C-alpha cells in the first residue's frame, strides 16, 4: 500500500494537539508505516507541494491566515481539523467581542493600533474552507487520532461517539463531580475522550463540543437536584462552546 | 548574502530569520515573530476563578503545567488561599515531570538533528538507535510522570486552587520512584552522547543579563524571588512588571522585555548561572562532564544546561517522593472557597524560563484584569541582540552554514513562539 503523504499545519493555538502526535512515542513510529510526513514545521525541515492528508491545527484569526489556509486546502486531497481550536474555535473564541479594538487595547495598550497586531474575530477552520474530517478535543486524544488516520489510510469512514461524556465517565466508575458540589458539562458534551477530566479530579468543561441534541432539560434536572442553575452551566460552557452558550441564553 | 528563513522549522510557533549583507557589510539582521496574537489577557476578563486555569493552560501545549501552576498560585494569592506542605511538594514533583519531558523533547528531537547533520529525528532512529531509544524512554517517563500527578499530560486537570482534585496513591508514587531510578541510565547515555557532539556547538559568546527565580539552598523551579546576574539584590515576584518592562516592537507580535540592559535571557542557562551551587550531586557531575561552567555566556549551551537540569529534576523528585512517602499521603479534600476581591501574582520557572501570571478578581471571584509575561517574551530581544553580534563573526562563511548557525541559535533558546504571542 502506498503511504499517505501527510502534512501538519498550525494556526492560532497552543500546538498541544501536535504535541499529542509526538507523545505517541513508539506509536508514532508504527504510524510511519502508513503515512509519510512531508511537511511538519515543528518536527522536520522539509516542505512539500501536495499532500494526501493535511492536518490543520488552530483557529483562523487574520485575513492573511485565511489565504494561507485556502492555499493548503488546494494542495490537500483530505483536510482534517485537528483539535478544538480548529474544529469550533476552541478557547480562542473567547476573544470575540463586539469591539475588537478594545480587545487589542486590553493587551497592547498604546501600541494597539500598530498594523501587525491586527486581528479579526476567531473562526474555525470549517468556516473558511471545506473540512473532510474532525478530530475533536483540547487536546485531541491520541487514541482517536490514530484510529482516524488508520481509517483514512484504509479508505473507511471513522465513526466517533455522539452520546454524552457521562456514559464513558460512569463506565469508568468515577465519582460524579456534582457529588463535590461542582458543575460538570459531561451531561451535554460529546464523548470519545473516555472522560479523563472527572477521573483526574475536575469537571468536564466541554472541549469536545456539545452533543447534537443537547438535552438541556436533562441537564436542568441535574442542576435542580444539586441546587445549580443553568446559568452556572452556561458560564462554563462559554469556554469551549461560546456560540451554543449564547444560544441557550433564554432557557 | 541574503538569507530569509520564512518560519524556522523544529521550533514551537512561527519565527523568521532575515539577514542581508554586501561585501562584508551588514545591512539587515532581524529576528521576526509574525505569529497570530491570541489575546488571552482579554479572554480572561469575565471568567470565574474556577475556570481561569482551564483557559490559560491553553496558552501553551508544551508548558501547560507551568502555566497551570503559575495560574493556580496567582489565584491562591489573590483569594488568600493557603496550601498544605503535601500539596506544595506534590506540585513541585509534578513540575519536575514537565521539565524532563520538555527538555528531552527539545534536546533529543529538535536540537540533536543539527548536531548529527540531518533534518529530523527520523534518520537518527537507524543511525543512533540506542540513544534514540533512551530519548523516547525518558520522554515517555516525563509524560507518564505528568499524567500521574496532573491527571493528564497536556492541560492538567488535577491541580486546583487550594489543593488537588485527585491525589496519587502511595503505591503509584513508589512505582514512579522505581522508574525514576531506572531513567538515570538513559539520562547518562543522553549526556554522554551530547558530550561527544558538544564540539559541534558553535563557540559563540555574548555576555548578557541572565534572569531566573532564585531561592537560596535550592535549585528552584517553583518558589523564590527574581534574581539577576546584573545585581546582587533580588526582586519580589509581585513586582515582575518593573523588571520585565514589556514593550511592543514592529518586528514582533510578541512583546519584548528589558531590565538593566537592552535585553536579558531566561531559561536553563540563566538558572544554571544563578543557582548552580544548589544542584544535586549527579547533576553537578553531569555539568562538569559536559564542560558547562557558571561563567558560560554561549547561548548555544542552553541545550546543554537542559541536559543538566533533566538529571537535576530526577534527583530532586526522588528526594521529594521519599519525603512524601515517609509522611504518608493524606486525603485533604478541597475546602469550600469564599471568593473575595483581590489581586495576586504567581511565578514559576517554566522549562524555557521565568513565567509570571497576575490576576485581579472582583468580590464574586470574577476575573477583571490579567497580565501574563512569558519566558520567550523575555528572550526575543536577547535573540535579536545575539543575531546582531553573531552575523559579523560569521559573515565570511558559506550561506548554508550561516543559515544553519542562525537556525541553531534560535533553537537553542527553545522558543515557545505561539506562547509568547498569547
Ligand atoms: S485544541 Fe487545545 S490542545 Fe489543541 S491546539 Fe487548540 S488549545 Fe492546544
Ligand atoms: S462527573 Fe460529569 S461526566 Fe461524570 S457522570 Fe458526573 S456529570 Fe457526567
Ligand atoms: S471530559 Fe470533557 S473536558 Fe475532559 S477531555 Fe472529555 S470532553 Fe474534554
Ligand atoms: Fe502578556
XYZ file of C-alpha atoms and ligand atoms in Angstrom:
698
model
C 0.000 0.000 0.000
C 1.282 3.436 -0.895
C 1.939 5.622 2.145
C -0.230 8.696 2.581
C 1.762 11.900 2.184
C 0.930 13.717 5.399
C 1.396 17.369 6.332
C 0.645 19.230 9.557
C -0.029 22.965 9.749
C -0.765 25.195 12.694
C -2.618 28.482 13.063
C -3.513 30.395 16.252
C -3.304 27.800 19.011
C -1.105 26.242 21.665
C 0.224 23.422 19.428
C -0.817 20.955 22.106
C -2.544 18.723 19.576
C 0.645 18.343 17.528
C 2.372 17.519 20.764
C -0.003 14.587 21.207
C 1.384 13.176 17.957
C 4.939 13.437 19.300
C 3.687 11.968 22.591
C 2.695 8.782 20.813
C 6.411 7.842 21.121
C 6.821 4.357 19.586
C 3.200 4.523 18.391
C 4.312 7.300 16.062
C 6.972 5.016 14.577
C 4.201 2.455 13.887
C 2.117 5.120 12.203
C 5.065 5.930 9.924
C 4.352 2.596 8.242
C 1.186 4.050 6.726
C 1.912 7.775 6.480
C 4.944 9.720 5.373
C 5.330 13.182 6.904
C 6.252 15.502 4.038
C 5.719 18.822 5.797
C 5.622 19.372 9.542
C 7.421 22.534 10.564
C 7.602 21.719 14.228
C 9.378 18.388 13.752
C 11.088 18.254 10.360
C 12.892 20.638 7.996
C 11.163 19.583 4.742
C 8.418 21.190 2.670
C 6.120 19.787 0.009
C 3.779 20.934 -2.773
C 0.960 18.413 -2.342
C -0.458 16.227 0.366
C -2.864 13.323 0.579
C -3.667 14.206 4.136
C -3.349 17.691 5.621
C -3.952 18.204 9.330
C -4.785 21.747 10.330
C -4.441 22.765 13.956
C -5.524 26.114 15.374
C -8.058 28.854 14.715
C -8.142 31.451 11.969
C -7.867 34.998 13.275
C -6.353 37.064 10.452
C -7.015 37.745 6.779
C -3.521 36.554 5.805
C -4.154 33.252 7.612
C -7.364 32.707 5.628
C -5.276 32.939 2.470
C -2.683 30.511 3.792
C -5.429 28.064 4.754
C -7.110 28.271 1.335
C -3.760 27.538 -0.251
C -3.336 24.456 1.953
C -6.853 23.314 1.032
C -5.967 23.473 -2.669
C -2.938 21.258 -2.196
C -4.656 18.727 0.035
C -6.716 15.728 -1.008
C -8.148 15.237 2.503
C -8.175 18.018 5.090
C -8.668 17.197 8.757
C -9.313 19.782 11.503
C -7.164 18.889 14.488
C -8.416 19.790 17.952
C -10.994 22.179 19.367
C -9.245 25.327 18.079
C -9.643 24.077 14.509
C -12.998 22.305 14.922
C -15.032 25.100 16.504
C -12.578 27.842 17.512
C -11.955 26.444 20.998
C -10.928 28.887 23.712
C -9.822 31.368 21.043
C -13.470 32.269 20.516
C -13.498 33.846 23.977
C -11.793 36.870 22.478
C -14.669 37.507 20.057
C -16.293 40.689 21.253
C -18.319 43.361 19.508
C -15.394 45.766 19.807
C -12.160 44.140 18.601
C -10.264 47.437 19.031
C -10.973 47.296 22.736
C -9.636 43.720 22.822
C -6.447 44.919 21.133
C -6.058 47.793 23.565
C -6.543 45.459 26.520
C -3.401 43.539 25.552
C -1.242 46.019 23.635
C -2.213 49.347 25.268
C -0.970 52.406 23.399
C 0.660 50.259 20.709
C -2.635 48.547 19.821
C -3.076 50.332 16.503
C 0.219 49.058 15.034
C -0.743 47.234 11.816
C 0.990 43.921 12.623
C -1.247 43.495 15.675
C -4.443 43.416 13.614
C -6.871 40.663 14.498
C -10.311 39.547 13.380
C -12.900 37.548 15.291
C -11.835 33.901 15.642
C -13.072 31.432 13.029
C -12.946 27.665 12.986
C -11.167 26.061 10.024
C -14.519 24.910 8.628
C -15.744 28.496 8.460
C -13.031 29.254 5.886
C -12.561 26.038 3.867
C -14.234 22.647 3.495
C -13.212 20.222 6.232
C -13.375 16.492 5.477
C -12.932 15.119 8.985
C -12.570 16.389 12.543
C -10.507 15.237 15.488
C -12.180 16.843 18.489
C -10.857 17.681 21.921
C -8.460 20.048 23.649
C -6.089 18.390 23.397
C -7.247 15.762 20.918
C -6.972 12.185 22.078
C -4.014 10.202 20.747
C -6.137 7.085 20.517
C -8.788 8.765 18.392
C -6.161 10.414 16.166
C -4.534 7.059 15.439
C -7.923 5.498 14.768
C -8.911 8.237 12.320
C -5.578 8.117 10.466
C -5.862 4.335 10.134
C -9.414 4.647 8.814
C -8.362 7.236 6.244
C -5.404 5.115 5.140
C -7.810 2.199 4.664
C -10.350 4.493 2.932
C -13.053 3.772 5.503
C -15.123 6.383 7.334
C -14.268 6.836 11.005
C -17.141 6.570 13.454
C -16.988 8.638 16.626
C -19.458 8.629 19.547
C -22.389 11.018 19.600
C -23.574 10.224 23.144
C -22.556 12.342 26.174
C -19.336 12.092 28.227
C -21.358 10.865 31.244
C -21.685 7.460 29.551
C -17.916 6.944 29.482
C -17.499 8.533 32.886
C -19.976 6.136 34.527
C -18.313 3.161 32.814
C -15.057 4.206 34.498
C -16.920 4.388 37.808
C -15.669 7.891 38.519
C -17.452 9.649 41.388
C -19.668 12.302 39.788
C -18.358 15.865 40.201
C -21.844 17.017 41.187
C -21.293 14.992 44.379
C -18.494 17.502 45.095
C -20.901 20.385 44.519
C -19.250 21.214 41.174
C -20.743 21.972 37.761
C -19.774 19.394 35.121
C -20.578 19.692 31.410
C -20.332 15.937 30.831
C -24.117 15.794 30.579
C -24.180 17.778 27.329
C -20.695 17.120 25.892
C -19.781 14.589 23.199
C -17.948 11.501 24.421
C -14.913 9.927 22.792
C -12.244 11.103 25.220
C -13.010 8.472 27.886
C -13.767 11.216 30.415
C -10.244 11.934 31.686
C -11.159 15.182 33.432
C -13.644 13.911 36.025
C -11.303 10.955 36.575
C -8.455 13.423 37.149
C -10.408 15.371 39.761
C -12.078 18.093 37.718
C -15.320 18.662 35.862
C -15.739 18.233 32.123
C -15.545 21.683 30.519
C -16.907 20.582 27.186
C -13.800 20.625 24.995
C -15.201 18.080 22.511
C -18.211 20.240 21.759
C -21.824 19.633 22.607
C -23.834 16.571 21.601
C -26.039 17.153 18.554
C -29.204 17.496 20.533
C -28.102 18.582 23.989
C -30.718 17.532 26.453
C -30.741 20.836 28.279
C -33.780 19.721 30.241
C -31.947 16.606 31.367
C -29.112 18.862 32.434
C -31.664 21.030 34.180
C -32.913 18.084 36.241
C -29.373 17.521 37.480
C -28.979 21.250 38.128
C -32.133 21.216 40.239
C -31.140 18.074 42.089
C -27.816 19.611 43.099
C -29.068 23.165 43.543
C -27.308 24.588 40.463
C -28.730 26.833 37.783
C -28.460 26.670 34.015
C -26.601 29.991 34.368
C -23.809 28.156 36.225
C -23.613 25.724 33.330
C -23.632 28.499 30.764
C -20.642 30.415 32.097
C -18.548 27.240 31.948
C -19.986 26.369 28.546
C -18.607 29.635 27.174
C -15.041 28.334 27.489
C -15.197 25.938 24.543
C -18.729 26.428 23.186
C -19.388 30.149 23.352
C -21.743 30.106 20.353
C -24.026 27.484 21.918
C -23.714 29.119 25.337
C -25.169 32.299 23.900
C -27.935 30.370 22.164
C -29.108 28.765 25.391
C -29.362 32.233 26.954
C -33.116 32.152 27.170
C -33.590 28.676 28.643
C 24.409 37.444 1.143
C 20.658 37.309 1.593
C 19.107 34.777 3.941
C 15.362 34.607 4.516
C 14.149 31.739 6.637
C 10.401 32.091 6.486
C 9.241 30.094 9.500
C 12.160 28.394 11.193
C 11.494 24.654 11.494
C 11.811 22.480 14.595
C 10.706 25.217 16.971
C 7.346 25.833 18.561
C 5.486 28.529 16.618
C 6.359 30.850 13.746
C 9.551 32.905 13.574
C 11.585 34.259 10.648
C 15.283 34.945 10.185
C 16.143 37.827 7.830
C 19.791 38.560 7.068
C 21.344 40.715 4.401
C 24.963 41.731 3.846
C 27.006 43.094 0.953
C 30.826 42.954 0.768
C 31.080 42.002 4.423
C 28.844 44.879 5.478
C 25.714 44.014 7.488
C 22.576 45.615 6.029
C 19.829 43.730 7.751
C 19.698 41.349 10.676
C 16.271 40.552 12.084
C 14.535 38.023 14.309
C 10.898 38.419 13.283
C 7.861 36.984 15.022
C 4.738 37.064 12.801
C 2.737 34.605 14.932
C -1.002 35.383 15.191
C -1.590 37.058 18.572
C -4.295 35.369 20.631
C -5.322 37.956 23.280
C -5.504 35.694 26.318
C -5.424 38.625 28.729
C -8.635 39.884 27.113
C -10.185 36.390 27.141
C -9.719 36.076 30.885
C -11.935 39.036 31.722
C -15.282 37.769 32.945
C -14.058 34.252 33.761
C -14.717 32.664 37.137
C -11.686 31.996 39.380
C -12.511 28.306 38.935
C -12.130 28.420 35.135
C -9.021 30.595 34.787
C -6.505 27.714 34.877
C -8.505 25.838 32.230
C -8.191 28.835 29.907
C -4.548 29.804 30.496
C -3.320 26.242 30.227
C -4.155 26.668 26.509
C -1.532 29.387 26.171
C 0.979 26.623 25.623
C 0.702 22.918 24.884
C 4.360 22.301 25.680
C 4.445 24.026 29.063
C 0.829 23.671 30.170
C 1.925 22.552 33.650
C 3.972 25.724 34.080
C 1.011 27.892 33.077
C -1.408 25.900 35.196
C 0.799 26.064 38.284
C 1.636 29.772 37.902
C -2.072 30.392 37.384
C -3.165 28.486 40.455
C -0.523 30.202 42.585
C -1.749 33.597 41.338
C -5.383 32.738 42.058
C -4.488 31.453 45.519
C -2.540 34.635 46.234
C -5.478 36.764 45.094
C -8.096 34.838 47.068
C -5.880 34.417 50.132
C -5.834 30.593 49.947
C -3.019 28.658 51.585
C -1.999 25.102 50.741
C -0.548 22.205 52.731
C 3.067 21.085 52.565
C 1.822 17.925 50.825
C 0.145 19.973 48.072
C 3.224 22.129 47.675
C 5.529 19.125 47.366
C 3.233 17.238 45.002
C 3.069 20.258 42.719
C 6.849 20.572 42.708
C 7.060 16.872 41.958
C 4.587 17.188 39.076
C 6.518 20.129 37.648
C 9.724 18.064 37.522
C 7.956 15.774 35.054
C 7.305 18.670 32.703
C 10.914 19.876 32.889
C 12.133 16.392 31.953
C 9.576 15.902 29.186
C 10.160 19.334 27.671
C 13.972 19.277 27.889
C 14.254 15.775 26.437
C 11.877 16.695 23.617
C 13.957 19.763 22.823
C 17.411 18.242 23.066
C 16.510 14.835 21.635
C 14.012 15.671 18.900
C 14.700 19.274 17.930
C 18.412 20.010 18.560
C 20.041 16.591 18.036
C 19.338 16.516 14.266
C 21.512 19.656 13.865
C 24.369 18.078 15.773
C 24.136 14.948 13.647
C 23.738 16.912 10.401
C 20.249 15.629 9.488
C 16.818 17.238 9.043
C 14.763 15.461 11.683
C 14.958 12.792 14.336
C 13.698 10.132 11.895
C 17.115 9.264 10.341
C 18.600 9.054 13.836
C 16.331 6.104 14.610
C 18.564 3.953 12.398
C 21.889 5.795 12.812
C 21.793 6.199 16.625
C 19.256 3.577 17.768
C 20.371 3.186 21.391
C 20.352 6.855 22.279
C 17.087 7.448 20.391
C 15.514 4.676 22.455
C 16.857 6.322 25.605
C 15.352 9.639 24.470
C 11.983 8.002 23.808
C 12.013 6.243 27.192
C 12.947 9.410 29.085
C 10.357 11.436 27.172
C 7.645 8.890 27.847
C 8.574 8.730 31.519
C 8.303 12.522 31.721
C 4.848 12.275 30.177
C 3.604 9.472 32.400
C 5.027 11.239 35.436
C 2.991 14.324 34.475
C -0.092 12.233 33.838
C 0.125 10.634 37.278
C 0.311 13.961 39.134
C -1.661 16.241 36.804
C -4.329 13.802 35.638
C -3.287 14.346 32.033
C -0.025 15.026 30.221
C -1.148 18.163 28.384
C -3.574 20.608 30.025
C -3.635 19.090 33.519
C -6.881 18.750 35.449
C -5.835 17.670 38.963
C -4.341 20.995 40.139
C -6.982 23.109 41.832
C -6.785 26.352 43.793
C -6.314 25.184 47.379
C -5.059 21.678 46.657
C -5.562 18.646 44.454
C -8.754 17.332 42.843
C -7.208 13.885 42.768
C -4.163 12.602 44.636
C -1.707 9.907 43.583
C -1.633 6.823 45.807
C 1.450 5.850 47.803
C 1.772 2.791 45.566
C 1.791 4.952 42.436
C 4.462 7.204 43.942
C 6.535 4.140 44.855
C 6.268 2.867 41.259
C 7.273 6.280 39.921
C 10.316 6.213 42.185
C 11.427 2.887 40.708
C 11.044 4.199 37.171
C 12.944 7.394 38.032
C 15.838 5.319 39.321
C 15.867 3.400 36.035
C 15.822 6.501 33.839
C 19.133 7.678 35.319
C 20.958 5.243 32.996
C 19.142 6.691 29.985
C 19.994 10.234 31.032
C 23.642 9.279 31.447
C 23.662 7.875 27.902
C 21.986 11.026 26.548
C 24.504 13.219 28.424
C 27.455 11.162 27.125
C 26.161 11.465 23.558
C 25.679 15.211 23.920
C 29.209 15.449 25.381
C 30.614 13.669 22.331
C 28.731 16.033 19.987
C 29.203 19.229 22.025
C 32.117 20.183 19.767
C 29.505 20.813 17.042
C 28.025 23.654 19.097
C 29.376 26.982 17.824
C 31.891 28.707 20.119
C 29.996 31.988 20.259
C 29.975 34.083 23.437
C 27.929 37.185 24.164
C 27.552 38.151 27.814
C 24.098 39.473 28.659
C 21.916 39.783 31.739
C 20.688 36.403 32.969
C 17.464 36.275 34.990
C 15.820 33.448 36.924
C 13.916 32.784 40.110
C 16.291 32.119 42.946
C 15.803 30.652 46.406
C 18.942 30.072 48.486
C 19.588 26.405 49.221
C 17.500 25.046 46.350
C 17.850 24.753 42.562
C 14.358 26.183 42.296
C 11.677 25.868 39.643
C 8.661 26.661 41.790
C 9.492 29.119 44.596
C 11.744 32.122 45.057
C 12.292 35.712 44.048
C 13.599 37.249 40.846
C 17.382 37.117 40.618
C 19.752 38.575 38.011
C 23.440 38.290 37.183
C 23.486 42.100 36.920
C 22.558 42.765 40.543
C 23.017 41.002 43.874
C 19.551 42.147 45.005
C 16.510 40.021 44.362
C 13.101 41.429 43.479
C 9.776 40.093 44.780
C 7.779 38.325 42.069
C 4.877 40.701 42.789
C 6.952 43.393 41.091
C 7.594 41.486 37.865
C 6.239 44.272 35.633
C 9.061 46.531 36.880
C 11.768 44.117 35.805
C 10.252 42.897 32.528
C 9.319 46.342 31.147
C 7.361 44.705 28.335
C 7.058 46.771 25.167
C 5.899 46.366 21.602
C 8.255 46.430 18.587
C 7.400 46.430 14.896
C 9.241 43.194 14.090
C 7.222 41.050 16.503
C 3.635 40.393 17.507
C 5.068 39.101 20.796
C 6.148 41.732 23.303
C 9.808 42.223 24.170
C 11.369 42.752 27.606
C 14.407 44.555 29.049
C 15.774 45.184 32.539
C 19.278 46.561 33.202
C 20.418 46.290 29.586
C 18.773 46.300 26.158
C 17.807 42.674 26.652
C 18.046 39.766 29.073
C 17.904 35.986 28.897
C 15.830 33.469 30.841
C 15.897 29.673 30.715
C 18.090 26.752 31.689
C 21.399 28.587 31.180
C 20.223 31.524 33.331
C 19.029 29.182 36.071
C 22.319 27.315 35.958
C 24.343 30.520 36.214
C 22.339 31.811 39.171
C 21.572 28.587 41.037
C 24.275 26.024 40.118
C 25.557 25.890 43.698
C 22.412 24.012 44.736
C 22.375 21.302 42.067
C 22.208 17.704 43.297
C 25.414 15.617 43.106
C 24.787 13.770 39.837
C 23.610 16.948 38.103
C 26.781 18.698 39.293
C 28.949 15.905 37.861
C 26.952 15.955 34.626
C 27.580 19.692 34.238
C 31.294 19.132 34.787
C 31.441 16.286 32.249
C 29.596 18.436 29.717
C 32.012 21.335 30.253
C 29.272 23.689 31.424
C 30.582 26.327 33.838
C 28.818 29.243 35.564
C 30.969 31.651 33.537
C 29.497 30.348 30.250
C 27.982 33.083 28.052
C 27.382 30.916 24.996
C 23.650 30.850 24.197
C 24.041 27.560 22.282
C 24.925 25.963 25.641
C 21.333 26.414 26.843
C 20.586 22.953 25.433
C 23.472 21.550 27.467
C 22.100 23.208 30.599
C 18.801 21.475 29.835
C 20.555 18.110 29.940
C 21.973 19.001 33.365
C 18.512 20.025 34.549
C 16.992 16.774 33.290
C 19.264 14.960 35.749
C 18.561 17.542 38.462
C 14.773 17.149 38.349
C 15.051 13.365 38.622
C 17.321 13.603 41.679
C 15.048 16.212 43.265
C 11.975 14.074 42.543
C 13.496 11.030 44.231
C 14.033 13.138 47.338
C 10.501 14.567 47.242
C 8.937 11.122 46.856
C 10.897 9.833 49.856
C 9.674 12.733 51.973
C 6.069 12.301 50.819
C 6.103 8.557 51.439
C 7.699 8.931 54.861
C 4.873 11.211 55.975
C 2.228 9.235 54.047
C -0.311 10.710 51.580
C -3.255 12.296 53.424
C -6.706 12.694 51.847
C -7.032 16.513 52.245
C -10.386 17.164 50.489
C -10.700 20.602 48.885
C -12.269 23.144 51.226
C -15.102 25.399 50.023
C -13.789 28.760 48.834
C -15.478 32.080 49.524
C -14.296 34.390 46.733
C -13.119 37.877 47.609
C -11.783 40.817 45.663
C -8.034 40.951 45.309
C -5.024 40.712 43.077
C -2.310 38.066 43.066
C 0.849 37.033 41.255
C 2.127 33.523 40.563
C 5.611 32.852 39.212
C 7.401 29.637 38.260
C 10.391 28.610 36.175
C 8.846 27.110 33.052
C 11.240 24.851 31.103
C 12.084 27.893 28.948
C 12.422 30.406 31.790
C 10.597 32.606 34.242
C 6.839 32.804 33.844
C 4.561 35.313 35.585
C 0.763 35.484 35.866
C -1.153 38.308 37.566
C -4.935 38.330 38.043
C -7.381 40.718 39.638
C -10.720 39.337 40.859
C -13.868 41.144 41.961
C -15.704 40.081 45.102
C -17.611 37.377 43.186
C -14.319 35.810 42.118
C -14.743 37.002 38.528
C -11.511 37.989 36.798
C -11.485 41.673 35.853
C -7.876 42.063 34.684
C -4.941 39.809 33.850
C -1.325 40.100 32.814
C 0.787 37.189 31.643
C 4.514 37.518 30.956
C 6.115 34.553 29.271
C 9.729 33.308 29.102
C 10.013 33.583 25.338
C 8.782 37.203 25.534
C 11.752 37.839 27.781
C 14.129 36.140 25.327
C 13.065 37.684 21.996
C 15.123 40.877 22.390
C 18.084 38.808 23.514
C 17.837 36.620 20.406
C 17.868 39.789 18.303
C 20.978 41.079 20.133
C 22.680 37.701 19.649
C 21.854 37.893 15.937
C 23.482 41.324 15.714
C 26.640 40.055 17.420
C 26.814 36.761 15.523
C 26.456 37.976 11.943
C 29.722 39.992 11.773
C 31.576 36.998 13.251
C 30.383 34.556 10.582
C 29.855 36.899 7.644
C 32.616 35.285 5.559
C 31.246 31.767 5.839
C 29.143 29.975 3.197
C 25.463 30.904 3.144
C 24.097 27.463 4.093
C 26.440 27.416 7.093
C 25.363 30.902 8.192
C 21.741 29.910 7.835
C 22.304 26.801 9.944
C 24.140 28.750 12.659
C 21.239 31.189 12.955
C 18.622 28.455 12.971
C 20.584 26.607 15.632
C 20.817 29.805 17.675
C 17.056 30.251 17.609
C 16.525 26.582 18.502
C 18.990 26.836 21.388
C 16.576 29.180 23.161
C 13.868 26.511 22.790
C 11.478 29.338 21.944
C 7.797 28.876 22.503
C 6.705 31.424 19.949
C 2.952 30.911 19.958
C 3.145 31.009 23.753
C 4.866 34.399 23.546
C 2.153 35.809 21.274
C -0.530 34.782 23.727
S -7.298 22.291 20.694
Fe -6.409 22.712 22.701
S -4.561 21.458 22.759
Fe -5.199 21.583 20.626
S -4.075 23.323 19.809
Fe -6.048 24.119 20.499
S -5.673 24.825 22.596
Fe -3.990 23.483 22.040
S -18.700 13.726 36.583
Fe -19.552 14.824 34.844
S -19.273 13.424 33.151
Fe -19.059 12.225 35.001
S -21.095 11.453 35.392
Fe -20.907 13.340 36.552
S -21.757 14.897 35.197
Fe -21.341 13.095 33.929
S -14.015 15.106 29.865
Fe -14.862 16.889 28.824
S -13.289 18.455 29.029
Fe -12.338 16.474 29.501
S -11.493 15.783 27.549
Fe -13.542 14.924 27.691
S -14.852 16.412 26.658
Fe -12.934 17.427 27.096
Fe 1.229 39.140 28.132
